[in-house]
CSV table of C-alpha atoms in Angstrom, one decimal:
chain,number,residue,atom,x,y,z
A,1,MET,CA,106.8,137.3,75.3
A,2,PRO,CA,104.2,136.6,78.1
A,3,ASN,CA,100.8,135.5,76.9
A,4,THR,CA,98.2,137.2,79.1
A,5,THR,CA,94.6,136.0,78.7
A,6,GLY,CA,91.5,137.4,80.3
A,7,VAL,CA,88.7,134.8,80.6
A,8,ILE,CA,85.3,136.2,81.5
A,9,ASN,CA,82.3,134.1,82.6
A,10,THR,CA,79.1,135.2,84.4
A,11,LYS,CA,80.8,135.6,87.8
A,12,TYR,CA,84.6,135.9,87.5
A,13,ARG,CA,87.4,137.4,85.4
A,14,PHE,CA,90.0,134.7,84.9
A,15,TYR,CA,93.4,136.2,84.0
A,16,THR,CA,96.4,134.0,83.1
A,17,GLU,CA,99.9,134.8,82.0
A,18,THR,CA,102.5,132.2,80.9
A,19,ILE,CA,106.3,132.7,80.7
A,20,GLU,CA,108.9,130.1,79.9
A,21,VAL,CA,111.8,129.9,82.3
A,22,SER,CA,115.1,128.0,82.2
A,23,ARG,CA,116.8,125.8,84.8
A,24,LEU,CA,114.1,125.6,87.4
A,25,SER,CA,113.9,122.8,90.0
A,26,ALA,CA,110.3,121.8,91.0
A,27,GLN,CA,111.4,121.1,94.5
A,28,ALA,CA,113.1,124.5,94.8
A,29,PHE,CA,110.0,126.2,93.5
A,30,PHE,CA,107.8,124.4,96.0
A,31,GLU,CA,110.2,125.5,98.8
A,32,ALA,CA,110.3,129.1,97.5
A,33,GLY,CA,106.6,129.2,98.5
A,34,ASP,CA,107.4,128.3,102.1
A,35,GLU,CA,107.1,131.8,103.6
A,36,LEU,CA,104.0,133.1,101.8
A,37,TYR,CA,102.2,130.0,100.7
A,38,LYS,CA,102.8,127.2,103.2
A,39,GLY,CA,99.5,125.4,103.6
A,40,LYS,CA,98.4,126.3,100.1
A,41,ARG,CA,100.7,124.3,97.8
A,42,TYR,CA,100.6,121.1,95.7
A,43,PHE,CA,103.2,118.9,94.0
A,44,TRP,CA,102.7,116.3,91.4
A,45,GLN,CA,105.1,114.2,89.3
A,46,ASN,CA,103.9,111.4,87.0
A,47,LYS,CA,105.3,107.9,87.1
A,48,GLU,CA,107.3,108.4,83.9
A,49,LYS,CA,108.8,111.6,85.2
A,50,THR,CA,107.7,113.4,82.0
A,51,LEU,CA,105.4,115.8,83.8
A,52,THR,CA,105.9,117.8,87.0
A,53,LEU,CA,103.4,120.3,88.5
A,54,VAL,CA,103.8,122.7,91.4
A,55,GLY,CA,101.2,125.1,92.6
A,56,LEU,CA,101.7,127.9,95.1
A,57,GLY,CA,98.8,129.9,96.5
A,58,HIS,CA,95.1,129.6,95.9
A,59,ALA,CA,93.8,131.7,93.1
A,60,HIS,CA,90.5,129.8,93.4
A,61,THR,CA,89.2,126.7,95.2
A,62,ILE,CA,86.4,124.4,94.2
A,63,THR,CA,85.2,122.2,97.1
A,64,ASN,CA,82.1,120.4,98.3
A,65,ASN,CA,80.9,118.1,101.1
A,66,LEU,CA,78.4,116.3,98.9
A,67,GLU,CA,77.9,112.5,99.3
A,68,ASP,CA,76.5,111.7,95.9
A,69,ASN,CA,77.0,114.4,93.3
A,70,ARG,CA,80.5,115.5,94.2
A,71,TYR,CA,82.3,114.6,91.0
A,72,ASN,CA,79.8,116.3,88.7
A,73,ASP,CA,79.8,119.3,91.0
A,74,ILE,CA,83.5,119.8,90.6
A,75,ASP,CA,83.4,119.1,86.9
A,76,ARG,CA,80.6,121.6,86.3
A,77,LYS,CA,82.2,124.4,88.3
A,78,TRP,CA,85.6,123.9,86.6
A,79,ARG,CA,83.9,124.0,83.1
A,80,GLU,CA,82.1,127.2,84.1
A,81,LEU,CA,85.4,128.7,85.2
A,82,CYS,CA,87.1,127.7,81.9
A,83,GLU,CA,84.2,127.9,79.5
A,84,SER,CA,85.7,130.9,77.6
A,85,SER,CA,89.3,130.0,78.0
A,86,LEU,CA,89.8,128.5,74.5
A,87,LYS,CA,89.0,131.8,72.8
A,88,GLU,CA,92.6,132.9,73.4
A,89,LYS,CA,94.6,129.8,74.2
A,90,ALA,CA,97.5,130.4,76.7
A,91,ASP,CA,100.8,128.7,76.2
A,92,VAL,CA,100.1,126.4,79.1
A,93,SER,CA,96.6,125.5,80.2
A,94,PRO,CA,95.4,126.4,83.7
A,95,ILE,CA,95.3,123.3,85.9
A,96,LEU,CA,92.9,122.3,88.6
A,97,PHE,CA,94.5,120.0,91.2
A,98,GLY,CA,93.1,118.1,94.2
A,99,GLY,CA,91.5,115.0,95.5
A,100,PHE,CA,88.4,113.3,96.9
A,101,ALA,CA,87.6,111.5,100.1
A,102,PHE,CA,87.5,107.7,99.9
A,103,ASP,CA,84.0,107.5,101.4
A,104,PRO,CA,82.1,110.8,102.0
A,105,LYS,CA,79.5,108.9,104.0
A,106,ASN,CA,82.1,108.0,106.6
A,107,LYS,CA,81.5,110.4,109.6
A,108,VAL,CA,84.1,109.0,112.0
A,109,ALA,CA,86.0,111.9,113.6
A,110,SER,CA,89.6,111.8,112.6
A,111,GLU,CA,92.8,113.6,111.5
A,112,TRP,CA,90.9,114.2,108.2
A,113,ASP,CA,88.2,116.4,109.7
A,114,THR,CA,89.5,119.6,107.9
A,115,PHE,CA,89.3,117.9,104.5
A,116,PRO,CA,86.0,118.1,102.6
A,117,SER,CA,84.5,115.4,100.4
A,118,ALA,CA,86.2,117.1,97.4
A,119,PHE,CA,89.0,119.7,97.5
A,120,PHE,CA,90.5,121.3,94.4
A,121,VAL,CA,92.5,124.4,93.8
A,122,VAL,CA,93.7,126.6,90.9
A,123,SER,CA,97.1,127.9,92.1
A,124,THR,CA,98.1,131.5,92.0
A,125,PHE,CA,101.5,130.5,90.6
A,126,GLN,CA,101.7,127.3,88.5
A,127,LEU,CA,104.9,125.6,87.4
A,128,VAL,CA,104.7,123.0,84.6
A,129,ILE,CA,107.8,121.1,83.6
A,130,GLN,CA,107.3,119.0,80.5
A,131,HIS,CA,109.5,118.0,77.5
A,132,ASP,CA,112.5,119.6,79.0
A,133,GLN,CA,110.7,122.9,79.2
A,134,ALA,CA,109.5,124.8,82.2
A,135,PHE,CA,106.6,127.3,82.3
A,136,VAL,CA,105.2,129.4,85.1
A,137,ASN,CA,101.7,130.7,85.0
A,138,ILE,CA,100.1,133.4,87.0
A,139,HIS,CA,96.4,132.8,87.6
A,140,TYR,CA,94.3,135.7,88.9
A,141,ILE,CA,90.5,135.0,89.3
A,142,THR,CA,88.4,138.0,90.5
A,143,ASP,CA,85.1,139.6,90.3
A,144,ASP,CA,86.8,143.0,90.3
A,145,ALA,CA,87.0,144.6,86.8
A,146,LYS,CA,89.9,146.8,87.9
A,147,SER,CA,92.7,144.2,88.3
A,148,SER,CA,95.8,145.6,86.4
A,149,GLU,CA,97.5,146.9,89.5
A,150,THR,CA,97.1,143.6,91.4
A,151,PHE,CA,98.2,141.6,88.4
A,152,GLU,CA,101.4,143.7,88.1
A,153,GLN,CA,102.1,143.0,91.8
A,154,LEU,CA,101.7,139.2,91.0
A,155,ARG,CA,104.3,139.6,88.2
A,156,ILE,CA,106.8,141.0,90.7
A,157,GLU,CA,106.1,138.2,93.1
A,158,ARG,CA,106.4,135.6,90.4
A,159,ASP,CA,109.8,136.9,89.4
A,160,ALA,CA,110.9,136.8,93.0
A,161,LEU,CA,109.8,133.2,93.5
A,162,ILE,CA,111.6,132.1,90.3
A,163,HIS,CA,114.8,133.9,91.4
A,164,THR,CA,114.6,132.3,94.8
A,165,ALA,CA,114.1,128.9,93.2
A,166,GLN,CA,117.0,129.4,90.8
A,167,VAL,CA,119.5,130.9,93.2
A,168,LYS,CA,118.8,129.8,96.7
A,169,GLU,CA,120.4,126.5,97.8
A,170,LEU,CA,118.0,123.7,98.5
A,171,LYS,CA,117.5,122.7,102.2
A,172,GLN,CA,119.3,119.7,103.5
A,173,HIS,CA,116.0,117.9,104.2
A,174,ALA,CA,117.2,116.2,107.4
A,175,LYS,CA,114.4,114.0,108.9
A,176,PRO,CA,113.4,114.7,112.5
A,177,THR,CA,113.9,111.8,114.8
A,178,LEU,CA,111.0,109.2,115.1
A,179,ILE,CA,110.3,108.8,118.8
A,180,LYS,CA,107.1,106.8,118.8
A,181,ARG,CA,105.2,104.5,116.5
A,182,GLU,CA,101.6,103.3,117.2
A,183,ASP,CA,99.7,100.5,115.5
A,184,ARG,CA,96.2,102.1,115.6
A,185,LEU,CA,93.3,99.8,116.2
A,186,LYS,CA,95.4,96.7,115.7
A,187,ASP,CA,93.0,94.3,117.5
A,188,GLU,CA,90.0,95.8,115.7
A,189,TYR,CA,91.8,95.3,112.4
A,190,LEU,CA,92.5,91.7,113.0
A,191,GLN,CA,88.9,91.1,114.2
A,192,ALA,CA,87.6,92.9,111.1
A,193,VAL,CA,89.6,90.6,108.8
A,194,GLU,CA,88.3,87.6,110.6
A,195,ASP,CA,84.7,88.9,110.4
A,196,VAL,CA,84.9,89.8,106.8
A,197,THR,CA,86.5,86.5,105.8
A,198,MET,CA,83.6,84.7,107.3
A,199,ARG,CA,81.1,86.9,105.5
A,200,ILE,CA,82.9,86.2,102.2
A,201,ARG,CA,82.8,82.4,102.9
A,202,GLU,CA,79.0,82.7,103.5
A,203,ASP,CA,78.8,84.4,100.0
A,204,GLU,CA,77.6,87.7,101.3
A,205,VAL,CA,80.3,89.5,99.2
A,206,GLN,CA,83.2,88.3,97.0
A,207,LYS,CA,86.0,90.6,98.3
A,208,VAL,CA,86.5,93.5,100.7
A,209,VAL,CA,89.7,95.6,101.2
A,210,ILE,CA,90.3,96.2,104.9
A,211,ALA,CA,92.9,98.8,105.9
A,212,ARG,CA,94.7,99.9,109.0
A,213,SER,CA,96.7,102.9,110.2
A,214,LEU,CA,100.0,103.8,111.9
A,215,LYS,CA,100.6,107.0,113.8
A,216,LEU,CA,104.1,108.3,114.0
A,217,THR,CA,105.4,110.9,116.4
A,218,PHE,CA,108.6,112.9,115.8
A,219,ASN,CA,110.8,115.1,118.0
A,220,ASP,CA,110.2,118.1,115.7
A,221,HIS,CA,107.9,119.3,112.9
A,222,PHE,CA,108.2,117.3,109.7
A,223,SER,CA,108.4,119.8,106.8
A,224,PRO,CA,106.2,119.2,103.7
A,225,ALA,CA,109.2,119.9,101.4
A,226,THR,CA,111.3,117.3,103.3
A,227,ALA,CA,108.5,114.7,103.0
A,228,ILE,CA,108.1,115.3,99.2
A,229,TYR,CA,111.9,115.2,98.7
A,230,ASN,CA,112.4,112.0,100.6
A,231,ALA,CA,109.5,110.3,98.9
A,232,SER,CA,111.0,111.2,95.5
A,233,MET,CA,114.3,109.7,96.6
A,234,GLU,CA,112.8,106.5,98.2
A,235,GLN,CA,110.3,105.7,95.4
A,236,PRO,CA,111.5,107.1,92.1
A,237,GLU,CA,109.4,104.7,90.1
A,238,SER,CA,106.0,105.9,91.5
A,239,TYR,CA,103.6,108.8,91.1
A,240,LEU,CA,104.7,111.5,93.6
A,241,PHE,CA,102.0,113.8,95.1
A,242,GLY,CA,101.6,116.4,97.9
A,243,LEU,CA,98.5,118.3,98.7
A,244,GLU,CA,98.6,120.9,101.5
A,245,LYS,CA,95.6,122.1,103.4
A,246,GLY,CA,96.5,124.4,106.3
A,247,GLU,CA,98.9,122.6,108.7
A,248,LYS,CA,98.5,119.3,107.0
A,249,ILE,CA,99.9,117.7,103.8
A,250,PHE,CA,98.7,114.5,102.2
A,251,VAL,CA,101.8,113.1,100.6
A,252,GLY,CA,102.5,109.8,98.8
A,253,ALA,CA,104.4,107.8,96.3
A,254,THR,CA,101.8,105.6,94.7
A,255,PRO,CA,102.4,103.0,91.9
A,256,GLU,CA,98.8,103.0,90.9
A,257,ARG,CA,97.2,105.1,88.1
A,258,LEU,CA,93.4,105.4,88.4
A,259,VAL,CA,92.9,107.0,84.9
A,260,LYS,CA,94.6,109.3,82.5
A,261,VAL,CA,93.0,111.2,79.6
A,262,GLU,CA,95.1,112.8,76.9
A,263,ASN,CA,93.8,113.8,73.5
A,264,ASN,CA,90.7,111.7,74.1
A,265,LYS,CA,92.7,108.6,74.8
A,266,ALA,CA,91.9,107.0,78.2
A,267,GLN,CA,94.3,104.8,80.1
A,268,SER,CA,93.9,102.9,83.3
A,269,ALA,CA,95.5,99.9,85.0
A,270,GLY,CA,94.6,96.9,87.0
A,271,LEU,CA,97.0,96.7,90.0
A,272,ALA,CA,96.0,94.0,92.5
A,273,GLY,CA,97.8,91.0,94.0
A,274,SER,CA,101.2,91.5,95.6
A,275,ILE,CA,104.2,89.8,97.1
A,276,ARG,CA,107.4,91.1,98.6
A,277,ARG,CA,110.7,91.6,96.8
A,278,GLY,CA,113.4,89.0,97.1
A,279,LYS,CA,116.7,89.4,98.9
A,280,ASN,CA,118.5,88.6,95.6
A,281,SER,CA,117.5,88.4,91.9
A,282,LEU,CA,117.0,84.6,92.0
A,283,GLU,CA,114.6,84.8,95.0
A,284,ASP,CA,113.0,87.8,93.5
A,285,LYS,CA,112.2,85.9,90.3
A,286,GLU,CA,110.9,82.9,92.3
A,287,LEU,CA,108.6,85.1,94.3
A,288,GLY,CA,107.4,86.9,91.1
A,289,ASP,CA,106.7,83.6,89.4
A,290,SER,CA,104.8,82.3,92.4
A,291,LEU,CA,102.6,85.5,92.3
A,292,LEU,CA,101.9,85.0,88.6
A,293,SER,CA,100.5,81.5,89.4
A,294,ASP,CA,98.8,82.2,92.8
A,295,SER,CA,95.1,81.6,92.5
A,296,LYS,CA,94.2,84.0,95.4
A,297,ASN,CA,96.1,86.9,93.9
A,298,LEU,CA,95.1,86.1,90.3
A,299,GLY,CA,91.4,86.0,91.4
A,300,GLU,CA,91.9,89.4,93.2
A,301,HIS,CA,93.5,90.8,90.1
A,302,LYS,CA,90.7,89.5,87.8
A,303,TYR,CA,88.1,91.4,89.8
A,304,VAL,CA,89.9,94.6,89.2
A,305,VAL,CA,90.5,94.1,85.5
A,306,GLU,CA,86.9,93.1,84.8
A,307,MET,CA,85.6,96.1,86.7
A,308,ILE,CA,87.8,98.5,84.8
A,309,LYS,CA,86.9,96.8,81.5
A,310,LYS,CA,83.2,97.3,82.3
A,311,VAL,CA,83.7,101.0,83.0
A,312,PHE,CA,85.7,101.5,79.8
A,313,THR,CA,83.0,99.7,77.8
A,314,GLN,CA,80.5,102.3,79.0
A,315,TYR,CA,82.7,105.4,78.4
A,316,CYS,CA,85.2,104.4,75.7
A,317,GLU,CA,85.6,102.7,72.3
A,318,ASP,CA,88.3,100.5,70.9
A,319,ILE,CA,89.2,99.0,74.3
A,320,LYS,CA,92.4,97.0,74.7
A,321,VAL,CA,92.8,94.6,77.7
A,322,PRO,CA,95.7,92.2,78.0
A,323,THR,CA,94.9,88.5,78.4
A,324,ARG,CA,97.1,88.0,81.4
A,325,PRO,CA,98.8,90.2,83.9
A,326,LYS,CA,102.5,91.0,84.1
A,327,LEU,CA,104.7,92.0,87.1
A,328,MET,CA,105.3,95.6,88.2
A,329,LYS,CA,108.3,95.6,90.5
A,330,ILE,CA,108.9,98.6,92.8
A,331,ARG,CA,111.3,98.9,95.6
A,332,ASP,CA,109.5,97.0,98.4
A,333,ILE,CA,106.8,95.0,96.6
A,334,GLN,CA,105.8,93.2,93.4
A,335,HIS,CA,102.3,93.6,91.9
A,336,LEU,CA,100.2,92.0,89.3
A,337,TYR,CA,99.6,94.6,86.6
A,338,SER,CA,97.4,94.9,83.5
A,339,PRO,CA,97.3,98.2,81.5
A,340,ILE,CA,93.9,99.0,79.9
A,341,GLU,CA,93.2,101.7,77.3
A,342,GLY,CA,90.4,103.0,75.0
A,343,ASN,CA,89.3,106.0,73.1
A,344,LEU,CA,87.0,108.3,75.1
A,345,LYS,CA,83.4,108.6,73.7
A,346,LYS,CA,82.4,112.0,72.5
A,347,ASP,CA,80.4,113.1,75.5
A,348,SER,CA,82.4,111.4,78.2
A,349,SER,CA,84.7,113.2,80.6
A,350,LEU,CA,87.7,112.5,82.9
A,351,PHE,CA,85.6,113.1,86.0
A,352,GLU,CA,83.0,110.6,84.8
A,353,LEU,CA,85.7,108.0,84.5
A,354,VAL,CA,87.1,108.9,88.0
A,355,GLN,CA,83.6,108.5,89.5
A,356,ALA,CA,82.9,105.2,87.7
A,357,LEU,CA,86.3,103.7,88.6
A,358,HIS,CA,86.5,104.7,92.3
A,359,PRO,CA,87.0,102.6,94.3
A,360,THR,CA,88.3,99.7,92.2
A,361,PRO,CA,88.0,96.3,93.7
A,362,ALA,CA,91.7,96.7,94.6
A,363,LEU,CA,90.8,99.4,97.1
A,364,GLY,CA,87.2,98.7,97.9
A,365,GLY,CA,85.8,95.3,97.0
A,366,GLU,CA,83.2,93.4,95.1
A,367,PRO,CA,80.3,94.1,94.8
A,368,ARG,CA,81.3,97.7,95.3
A,369,GLN,CA,78.5,99.2,97.4
A,370,ASP,CA,78.3,96.2,99.7
A,371,ALA,CA,82.1,96.3,100.2
A,372,ILE,CA,82.1,100.0,101.0
A,373,GLU,CA,79.3,99.6,103.6
A,374,ILE,CA,81.3,96.7,105.2
A,375,ILE,CA,84.5,98.9,105.2
A,376,ARG,CA,82.6,101.7,106.8
A,377,GLU,CA,81.3,99.5,109.7
A,378,SER,CA,84.4,97.2,110.1
A,379,GLU,CA,87.4,99.4,109.9
A,380,GLN,CA,86.3,101.8,112.7
A,381,MET,CA,88.5,104.5,111.2
A,382,ASN,CA,88.2,107.2,108.5
A,383,ARG,CA,90.4,106.7,105.4
A,384,GLY,CA,90.1,110.3,104.4
A,385,TYR,CA,91.9,110.7,101.1
A,386,TYR,CA,93.8,107.5,101.5
A,387,ALA,CA,93.1,105.1,98.6
A,388,ALA,CA,91.0,107.8,96.9
A,389,PRO,CA,91.5,109.7,93.6
A,390,ILE,CA,94.1,112.5,93.6
A,391,GLY,CA,95.3,114.3,90.5
A,392,TRP,CA,94.6,117.1,88.0
A,393,ILE,CA,92.6,118.3,85.0
A,394,ASN,CA,93.3,121.1,82.6
A,395,ALA,CA,91.0,123.5,80.8
A,396,GLU,CA,90.9,121.1,77.8
A,397,GLY,CA,89.7,118.2,79.9
A,398,ASP,CA,93.0,116.3,79.8
A,399,GLY,CA,94.4,115.1,83.1
A,400,GLU,CA,95.4,112.2,85.3
A,401,PHE,CA,94.4,110.8,88.6
A,402,ALA,CA,96.3,108.3,90.7
A,403,VAL,CA,95.1,106.2,93.6
A,404,GLY,CA,96.3,107.7,96.9
A,405,ILE,CA,98.0,104.7,98.4
A,406,ARG,CA,101.6,104.4,99.8
A,407,SER,CA,100.7,107.7,101.5
A,408,ALA,CA,100.6,109.6,104.7
A,409,LEU,CA,98.9,112.6,106.2
A,410,VAL,CA,101.6,114.7,107.8
A,411,GLU,CA,100.8,117.4,110.5
A,412,ASN,CA,103.6,119.1,112.3
A,413,GLU,CA,105.3,116.5,114.5
A,414,HIS,CA,102.8,113.7,113.6
A,415,ALA,CA,102.2,111.5,110.6
A,416,TYR,CA,99.4,109.0,109.8
A,417,LEU,CA,100.1,106.2,107.5
A,418,TYR,CA,97.6,103.8,105.8
A,419,ALA,CA,97.7,100.4,104.2
A,420,GLY,CA,95.3,97.7,103.3
A,421,GLY,CA,94.8,94.4,101.6
A,422,GLY,CA,92.1,92.5,99.7
A,423,ILE,CA,90.2,90.0,101.9
A,424,VAL,CA,88.9,86.9,100.1
A,425,ALA,CA,87.7,83.5,101.3
A,426,GLU,CA,91.2,82.1,101.8
A,427,SER,CA,92.5,85.1,103.8
A,428,SER,CA,94.3,84.9,107.1
A,429,SER,CA,94.3,87.8,109.5
A,430,ILE,CA,97.9,87.3,110.5
A,431,GLU,CA,99.0,87.1,106.8
A,432,GLU,CA,97.0,90.2,105.9
A,433,PHE,CA,98.6,92.0,108.8
A,434,GLU,CA,102.0,91.1,107.5
A,435,GLU,CA,101.1,92.2,104.0
A,436,THR,CA,100.2,95.7,105.3
A,437,ARG,CA,103.6,95.8,107.0
A,438,VAL,CA,105.2,95.5,103.6
A,439,LYS,CA,102.9,98.2,102.2
A,440,PHE,CA,103.8,100.6,105.0
A,441,ARG,CA,107.5,100.3,104.3
A,442,PRO,CA,107.8,103.0,101.5
A,443,MET,CA,106.3,105.8,103.5
A,444,LEU,CA,107.7,104.6,106.8
A,445,ARG,CA,111.2,104.7,105.4
A,446,THR,CA,110.5,108.1,103.8
A,447,LEU,CA,109.5,109.4,107.2
A,448,GLY,CA,112.5,108.0,109.0
A,449,GLY,CA,111.4,104.6,110.4
A,450,ASN,CA,111.4,101.0,109.4
A,451,MET,CA,109.2,97.9,110.0
A,452,ASN,CA,111.9,96.0,111.8
A,453,ASP,CA,112.4,98.2,114.9
């Protein structure tokens, strides 16, 4: 039986209904929203493939363009929306999904201009696939007390979407042809690395992450569903995400968790220091062993782990940190990896952890504020949501955010890719440029190109 819950706060009535469904593909459900909800969808799958989320339509959006208080603003508005939701608990909790800009003080005009500092949505139709079960929620948030007729119409639409997803064949997901690739601001990037390396050698900062961008042009529009499908095929061991806003979708397959909270247990991971995969298993092991003993990469990794440990000490108890990193091997690259966990303190929240952790030294630098200011003046581009937190939270405060790397912003026949690397005293601009080429590979291959043409 459906579980319909009406949640009332001072401004809105928040109606939810959950039904369990059988045999439902997340990709097919996303595609079923093509006609009515294109531009208002999201997709998420965790690294372990134990949780998949799809949202179609916007029942409610929570956004801001704040520079300083943006995390607390989203947290407060979400709590206000959900404050009565535990009186009658639905089968599946409503989910708020979205992301933040890397640096809200960066005002460089770019492809990201339509994205605010923070952008989060409650979907009209929410699919959750977990523990081999699939649930579809309807969310209807209104200030109109007379809503039964509208809600009945949403039930009809929900059933039609489920039927389409179950019966209609998936598209073939053919990639359009890549006709142009442009290294954006290449000379500026190389100069920035040289300048930042010098500043580090003069002890102005310890580390700064400098990124660059590629622009791809195709002979036809690149559909969001195709981008997500191909990312899932190319990078099955990563977090998979897609966030639409109008004509654009921010899509990626990232290996990096920022933070997860479940039943008051918080988990994060230090992921910094990298090397390519080998052509065979023997070379792969040799490369991995060299990474585990490389002082530059170990130093870069240590910055990240120490920073996360410091944040967890503030917001968590019973913290566990490994004494040395291990290797995380994904298709194109090997990383140094250290999982970190703790028990969330009573009055701490997921959004507080997100704010305190972003950006880690793996994406920003050390000291953090100095590094962000150097990035802002040196990169001469706008990262938008690249390298920033993207993820979800439910009504109970559980949720997970990943770091939006190995990603692209796709808009019709164009795609913008981003990659960066940590600059330290020993850095070389040419070597850093080559490292970004390795990091571009996952999304470049997903979108139909390669780094060798």
